[in-house]
């Protein structure tokens, strides 16, 4: 990877994004040494301008940012690193350094929670109870929730419609997992159909 460190007097901005939810977690800066260490160790290391030294995110808190992918912009002077964050990213204890009232991409997080329940069953989990009932019951549940969503849209309150829509999306995510289809696959298909 060729990065132009000269444009920013030896430092480049680095955007950190959650690999699963795509939520932007933070912005930091790297010099060549920090970038090389990040690539080598697989944990994000910045150059701290206030400490004037290399700083591995999580070195004190244990909230490391494990690298999943690294992309360089078209001008080769900004980096996007997708990570698997361990714990909150912000020093305030928030998941992101950017104040948002909710995770705009929570549906991707929910997809991961469902996948985790499949891979690591948890006693008392609704997902695992539905999984035990099998494909037919999960598909049937999607149909039931679809009908309930339509009824709520036509004759119930906005609150009811929001709840039924949420139930429908949740069960659709379960059905996708049961069929080993990801949201990414669906998104790519929709993008391909959008001409």
PDB file of C-alpha atoms in Angstrom:
ATOM      1  CA  UNK A   1       0.000   0.000   0.000  1.00  0.00           C
ATOM      2  CA  UNK A   2       1.333   3.384  -0.952  1.00  0.00           C
ATOM      3  CA  UNK A   3       0.427   6.215   1.411  1.00  0.00           C
ATOM      4  CA  UNK A   4       1.463   9.837   0.967  1.00  0.00           C
ATOM      5  CA  UNK A   5       2.613  10.837   4.465  1.00  0.00           C
ATOM      6  CA  UNK A   6       4.225  14.037   3.133  1.00  0.00           C
ATOM      7  CA  UNK A   7       0.949  15.920   2.561  1.00  0.00           C
ATOM      8  CA  UNK A   8       0.173  16.106   6.269  1.00  0.00           C
ATOM      9  CA  UNK A   9       3.698  16.732   7.554  1.00  0.00           C
ATOM     10  CA  UNK A  10       4.174  13.051   8.299  1.00  0.00           C
ATOM     11  CA  UNK A  11       0.679  12.362   9.657  1.00  0.00           C
ATOM     12  CA  UNK A  12      -2.409  11.009   7.926  1.00  0.00           C
ATOM     13  CA  UNK A  13      -5.990  10.950   9.225  1.00  0.00           C
ATOM     14  CA  UNK A  14      -7.357   7.496   9.942  1.00  0.00           C
ATOM     15  CA  UNK A  15     -11.074   6.773  10.130  1.00  0.00           C
ATOM     16  CA  UNK A  16     -12.001   3.802  12.316  1.00  0.00           C
ATOM     17  CA  UNK A  17     -15.182   1.949  11.400  1.00  0.00           C
ATOM     18  CA  UNK A  18     -16.839  -1.090  12.988  1.00  0.00           C
ATOM     19  CA  UNK A  19     -16.462  -3.957  10.509  1.00  0.00           C
ATOM     20  CA  UNK A  20     -19.842  -5.459  11.373  1.00  0.00           C
ATOM     21  CA  UNK A  21     -22.111  -2.464  11.935  1.00  0.00           C
ATOM     22  CA  UNK A  22     -20.230   0.017   9.706  1.00  0.00           C
ATOM     23  CA  UNK A  23     -20.568   2.619  12.456  1.00  0.00           C
ATOM     24  CA  UNK A  24     -17.812   5.242  12.447  1.00  0.00           C
ATOM     25  CA  UNK A  25     -16.091   4.882  15.810  1.00  0.00           C
ATOM     26  CA  UNK A  26     -13.319   7.467  15.832  1.00  0.00           C
ATOM     27  CA  UNK A  27     -10.725   9.483  13.954  1.00  0.00           C
ATOM     28  CA  UNK A  28      -7.032   9.349  14.760  1.00  0.00           C
ATOM     29  CA  UNK A  29      -3.687  10.041  13.112  1.00  0.00           C
ATOM     30  CA  UNK A  30      -0.833   7.799  12.064  1.00  0.00           C
ATOM     31  CA  UNK A  31       2.728   8.328  11.004  1.00  0.00           C
ATOM     32  CA  UNK A  32       4.602   5.704   8.983  1.00  0.00           C
ATOM     33  CA  UNK A  33       5.749   3.875  12.108  1.00  0.00           C
ATOM     34  CA  UNK A  34       2.231   3.675  13.560  1.00  0.00           C
ATOM     35  CA  UNK A  35       0.864   2.415  10.242  1.00  0.00           C
ATOM     36  CA  UNK A  36       3.573  -0.253   9.982  1.00  0.00           C
ATOM     37  CA  UNK A  37       2.926  -1.392  13.571  1.00  0.00           C
ATOM     38  CA  UNK A  38      -0.826  -1.558  12.874  1.00  0.00           C
ATOM     39  CA  UNK A  39      -0.244  -3.737   9.823  1.00  0.00           C
ATOM     40  CA  UNK A  40       2.229  -5.990  11.631  1.00  0.00           C
ATOM     41  CA  UNK A  41       0.378  -6.483  14.910  1.00  0.00           C
ATOM     42  CA  UNK A  42      -3.221  -6.355  13.669  1.00  0.00           C
ATOM     43  CA  UNK A  43      -4.176  -3.858  16.385  1.00  0.00           C
ATOM     44  CA  UNK A  44      -4.685  -0.183  15.594  1.00  0.00           C
ATOM     45  CA  UNK A  45      -1.802   2.026  16.693  1.00  0.00           C
ATOM     46  CA  UNK A  46      -1.946   5.795  16.315  1.00  0.00           C
ATOM     47  CA  UNK A  47       0.555   8.579  16.674  1.00  0.00           C
ATOM     48  CA  UNK A  48      -0.679  10.600  19.634  1.00  0.00           C
ATOM     49  CA  UNK A  49      -0.187  14.288  18.940  1.00  0.00           C
ATOM     50  CA  UNK A  50      -0.740  15.199  22.608  1.00  0.00           C
ATOM     51  CA  UNK A  51       1.653  12.535  23.956  1.00  0.00           C
ATOM     52  CA  UNK A  52       4.026  12.846  20.993  1.00  0.00           C
ATOM     53  CA  UNK A  53       4.448   9.077  20.775  1.00  0.00           C
ATOM     54  CA  UNK A  54       2.954   5.909  19.341  1.00  0.00           C
ATOM     55  CA  UNK A  55      -0.227   4.876  21.126  1.00  0.00           C
ATOM     56  CA  UNK A  56      -1.986   1.548  20.653  1.00  0.00           C
ATOM     57  CA  UNK A  57      -5.706   2.008  21.231  1.00  0.00           C
ATOM     58  CA  UNK A  58      -6.572  -0.090  24.261  1.00  0.00           C
ATOM     59  CA  UNK A  59      -3.069  -0.260  25.711  1.00  0.00           C
ATOM     60  CA  UNK A  60      -4.448   0.885  29.068  1.00  0.00           C
ATOM     61  CA  UNK A  61      -8.155  -0.010  28.885  1.00  0.00           C
ATOM     62  CA  UNK A  62      -7.886  -3.321  27.032  1.00  0.00           C
ATOM     63  CA  UNK A  63     -10.392  -1.965  24.486  1.00  0.00           C
ATOM     64  CA  UNK A  64      -8.293  -2.866  21.460  1.00  0.00           C
ATOM     65  CA  UNK A  65      -9.306  -2.289  17.854  1.00  0.00           C
ATOM     66  CA  UNK A  66      -8.488  -5.448  15.896  1.00  0.00           C
ATOM     67  CA  UNK A  67      -7.903  -4.772  12.206  1.00  0.00           C
ATOM     68  CA  UNK A  68     -10.241  -6.474   9.742  1.00  0.00           C
ATOM     69  CA  UNK A  69      -9.367  -4.462   6.618  1.00  0.00           C
ATOM     70  CA  UNK A  70      -7.417  -1.387   5.536  1.00  0.00           C
ATOM     71  CA  UNK A  71      -8.377   0.866   2.632  1.00  0.00           C
ATOM     72  CA  UNK A  72      -6.607   3.946   1.313  1.00  0.00           C
ATOM     73  CA  UNK A  73      -8.496   6.797  -0.346  1.00  0.00           C
ATOM     74  CA  UNK A  74      -7.998   7.881  -3.954  1.00  0.00           C
ATOM     75  CA  UNK A  75      -5.522  10.644  -2.986  1.00  0.00           C
ATOM     76  CA  UNK A  76      -3.504   8.194  -0.872  1.00  0.00           C
ATOM     77  CA  UNK A  77      -3.541  10.513   2.130  1.00  0.00           C
ATOM     78  CA  UNK A  78      -6.407   9.150   4.261  1.00  0.00           C
ATOM     79  CA  UNK A  79      -6.950   5.640   5.595  1.00  0.00           C
ATOM     80  CA  UNK A  80     -10.128   3.764   6.486  1.00  0.00           C
ATOM     81  CA  UNK A  81      -9.614   0.873   8.882  1.00  0.00           C
ATOM     82  CA  UNK A  82     -12.473  -1.509   9.596  1.00  0.00           C
ATOM     83  CA  UNK A  83     -12.080  -3.112  12.992  1.00  0.00           C
ATOM     84  CA  UNK A  84     -13.484  -5.555  15.492  1.00  0.00           C
ATOM     85  CA  UNK A  85     -13.691  -3.311  18.568  1.00  0.00           C
ATOM     86  CA  UNK A  86     -13.257  -4.886  21.982  1.00  0.00           C
ATOM     87  CA  UNK A  87     -15.387  -2.811  24.321  1.00  0.00           C
ATOM     88  CA  UNK A  88     -16.205   0.869  23.922  1.00  0.00           C
ATOM     89  CA  UNK A  89     -14.007   2.945  21.631  1.00  0.00           C
ATOM     90  CA  UNK A  90     -14.397   6.366  23.225  1.00  0.00           C
ATOM     91  CA  UNK A  91     -12.589   7.335  26.435  1.00  0.00           C
ATOM     92  CA  UNK A  92     -16.010   8.397  27.786  1.00  0.00           C
ATOM     93  CA  UNK A  93     -17.180   4.785  27.684  1.00  0.00           C
ATOM     94  CA  UNK A  94     -19.343   5.247  24.571  1.00  0.00           C
ATOM     95  CA  UNK A  95     -19.143   2.831  21.689  1.00  0.00           C
ATOM     96  CA  UNK A  96     -18.221   5.724  19.367  1.00  0.00           C
ATOM     97  CA  UNK A  97     -16.467   9.066  19.770  1.00  0.00           C
ATOM     98  CA  UNK A  98     -19.245  10.614  17.702  1.00  0.00           C
ATOM     99  CA  UNK A  99     -22.325  11.452  19.746  1.00  0.00           C
ATOM    100  CA  UNK A 100     -25.282   9.707  18.175  1.00  0.00           C
ATOM    101  CA  UNK A 101     -28.467   8.815  19.974  1.00  0.00           C
ATOM    102  CA  UNK A 102     -28.481   5.312  18.475  1.00  0.00           C
ATOM    103  CA  UNK A 103     -26.397   3.040  16.302  1.00  0.00           C
ATOM    104  CA  UNK A 104     -27.632   3.830  12.796  1.00  0.00           C
ATOM    105  CA  UNK A 105     -26.517   0.412  11.616  1.00  0.00           C
ATOM    106  CA  UNK A 106     -27.845  -1.627  14.539  1.00  0.00           C
ATOM    107  CA  UNK A 107     -29.464  -4.079  12.141  1.00  0.00           C
ATOM    108  CA  UNK A 108     -25.962  -5.357  11.268  1.00  0.00           C
ATOM    109  CA  UNK A 109     -25.212  -5.743  14.968  1.00  0.00           C
ATOM    110  CA  UNK A 110     -28.460  -7.666  15.404  1.00  0.00           C
ATOM    111  CA  UNK A 111     -27.449  -9.942  12.524  1.00  0.00           C
ATOM    112  CA  UNK A 112     -24.234 -10.687  14.441  1.00  0.00           C
ATOM    113  CA  UNK A 113     -26.119 -11.356  17.693  1.00  0.00           C
ATOM    114  CA  UNK A 114     -28.321 -13.888  15.895  1.00  0.00           C
ATOM    115  CA  UNK A 115     -25.268 -15.503  14.273  1.00  0.00           C
ATOM    116  CA  UNK A 116     -23.577 -15.694  17.673  1.00  0.00           C
ATOM    117  CA  UNK A 117     -26.635 -17.425  19.165  1.00  0.00           C
ATOM    118  CA  UNK A 118     -26.477 -19.971  16.341  1.00  0.00           C
ATOM    119  CA  UNK A 119     -22.756 -20.549  16.833  1.00  0.00           C
ATOM    120  CA  UNK A 120     -22.794 -20.319  20.648  1.00  0.00           C
ATOM    121  CA  UNK A 121     -26.244 -21.335  21.888  1.00  0.00           C
ATOM    122  CA  UNK A 122     -27.379 -19.591  25.049  1.00  0.00           C
ATOM    123  CA  UNK A 123     -29.845 -21.161  27.439  1.00  0.00           C
ATOM    124  CA  UNK A 124     -33.173 -19.342  27.433  1.00  0.00           C
ATOM    125  CA  UNK A 125     -32.419 -17.562  24.157  1.00  0.00           C
ATOM    126  CA  UNK A 126     -35.440 -16.894  21.938  1.00  0.00           C
ATOM    127  CA  UNK A 127     -33.224 -17.324  18.889  1.00  0.00           C
ATOM    128  CA  UNK A 128     -32.160 -20.778  20.039  1.00  0.00           C
ATOM    129  CA  UNK A 129     -35.741 -21.808  20.842  1.00  0.00           C
ATOM    130  CA  UNK A 130     -36.813 -20.784  17.332  1.00  0.00           C
ATOM    131  CA  UNK A 131     -33.754 -22.429  15.798  1.00  0.00           C
ATOM    132  CA  UNK A 132     -34.687 -25.709  17.505  1.00  0.00           C
ATOM    133  CA  UNK A 133     -38.118 -25.542  15.827  1.00  0.00           C
ATOM    134  CA  UNK A 134     -36.471 -25.476  12.411  1.00  0.00           C
ATOM    135  CA  UNK A 135     -36.742 -23.756   9.057  1.00  0.00           C
ATOM    136  CA  UNK A 136     -40.466 -24.277   8.535  1.00  0.00           C
ATOM    137  CA  UNK A 137     -41.416 -22.623  11.827  1.00  0.00           C
ATOM    138  CA  UNK A 138     -39.025 -19.711  11.288  1.00  0.00           C
ATOM    139  CA  UNK A 139     -40.406 -19.152   7.771  1.00  0.00           C
ATOM    140  CA  UNK A 140     -43.952 -19.392   9.120  1.00  0.00           C
ATOM    141  CA  UNK A 141     -43.106 -16.798  11.776  1.00  0.00           C
ATOM    142  CA  UNK A 142     -41.892 -14.389   9.074  1.00  0.00           C
ATOM    143  CA  UNK A 143     -45.236 -14.849   7.314  1.00  0.00           C
ATOM    144  CA  UNK A 144     -47.178 -14.244  10.525  1.00  0.00           C
ATOM    145  CA  UNK A 145     -45.188 -11.104  11.322  1.00  0.00           C
ATOM    146  CA  UNK A 146     -45.663  -9.883   7.737  1.00  0.00           C
ATOM    147  CA  UNK A 147     -49.437 -10.169   8.054  1.00  0.00           C
ATOM    148  CA  UNK A 148     -49.379  -8.470  11.469  1.00  0.00           C
ATOM    149  CA  UNK A 149     -47.299  -5.638   9.997  1.00  0.00           C
ATOM    150  CA  UNK A 150     -49.834  -5.107   7.208  1.00  0.00           C
ATOM    151  CA  UNK A 151     -52.732  -5.101   9.683  1.00  0.00           C
ATOM    152  CA  UNK A 152     -50.915  -2.611  11.912  1.00  0.00           C
ATOM    153  CA  UNK A 153     -50.181  -0.366   8.915  1.00  0.00           C
ATOM    154  CA  UNK A 154     -53.825  -0.325   7.873  1.00  0.00           C
ATOM    155  CA  UNK A 155     -55.703  -0.146  11.136  1.00  0.00           C
ATOM    156  CA  UNK A 156     -53.514   0.266  14.206  1.00  0.00           C
ATOM    157  CA  UNK A 157     -51.355   2.953  15.792  1.00  0.00           C
ATOM    158  CA  UNK A 158     -47.940   4.069  14.608  1.00  0.00           C
ATOM    159  CA  UNK A 159     -46.502   2.482  17.768  1.00  0.00           C
ATOM    160  CA  UNK A 160     -48.059  -0.884  16.827  1.00  0.00           C
ATOM    161  CA  UNK A 161     -46.801  -0.578  13.262  1.00  0.00           C
ATOM    162  CA  UNK A 162     -43.248   0.144  14.473  1.00  0.00           C
ATOM    163  CA  UNK A 163     -43.339  -2.860  16.800  1.00  0.00           C
ATOM    164  CA  UNK A 164     -44.721  -5.213  14.166  1.00  0.00           C
ATOM    165  CA  UNK A 165     -42.189  -3.962  11.604  1.00  0.00           C
ATOM    166  CA  UNK A 166     -39.428  -4.612  14.137  1.00  0.00           C
ATOM    167  CA  UNK A 167     -40.728  -8.146  14.745  1.00  0.00           C
ATOM    168  CA  UNK A 168     -40.841  -8.764  10.996  1.00  0.00           C
ATOM    169  CA  UNK A 169     -37.264  -7.586  10.458  1.00  0.00           C
ATOM    170  CA  UNK A 170     -36.000  -9.608  13.415  1.00  0.00           C
ATOM    171  CA  UNK A 171     -37.602 -12.822  12.177  1.00  0.00           C
ATOM    172  CA  UNK A 172     -36.448 -12.153   8.620  1.00  0.00           C
ATOM    173  CA  UNK A 173     -32.890 -11.875   9.963  1.00  0.00           C
ATOM    174  CA  UNK A 174     -33.386 -15.244  11.659  1.00  0.00           C
ATOM    175  CA  UNK A 175     -34.659 -16.766   8.416  1.00  0.00           C
ATOM    176  CA  UNK A 176     -31.682 -15.360   6.516  1.00  0.00           C
ATOM    177  CA  UNK A 177     -29.319 -16.906   9.096  1.00  0.00           C
ATOM    178  CA  UNK A 178     -31.159 -20.219   8.907  1.00  0.00           C
ATOM    179  CA  UNK A 179     -30.584 -20.167   5.136  1.00  0.00           C
ATOM    180  CA  UNK A 180     -26.949 -18.944   5.569  1.00  0.00           C
ATOM    181  CA  UNK A 181     -27.636 -15.715   3.687  1.00  0.00           C
ATOM    182  CA  UNK A 182     -26.141 -12.437   4.977  1.00  0.00           C
ATOM    183  CA  UNK A 183     -27.445  -8.897   4.855  1.00  0.00           C
ATOM    184  CA  UNK A 184     -24.418  -8.131   2.701  1.00  0.00           C
ATOM    185  CA  UNK A 185     -25.688 -10.610   0.098  1.00  0.00           C
ATOM    186  CA  UNK A 186     -29.120  -8.973   0.142  1.00  0.00           C
ATOM    187  CA  UNK A 187     -27.609  -5.464  -0.055  1.00  0.00           C
ATOM    188  CA  UNK A 188     -25.444  -6.449  -3.041  1.00  0.00           C
ATOM    189  CA  UNK A 189     -28.468  -7.965  -4.757  1.00  0.00           C
ATOM    190  CA  UNK A 190     -30.527  -4.820  -4.176  1.00  0.00           C
ATOM    191  CA  UNK A 191     -27.658  -2.640  -5.379  1.00  0.00           C
ATOM    192  CA  UNK A 192     -27.342  -4.757  -8.524  1.00  0.00           C
ATOM    193  CA  UNK A 193     -31.077  -4.371  -9.197  1.00  0.00           C
ATOM    194  CA  UNK A 194     -30.965  -0.606  -8.687  1.00  0.00           C
ATOM    195  CA  UNK A 195     -30.239   0.686 -12.163  1.00  0.00           C
TER     196      UNK A 195
END
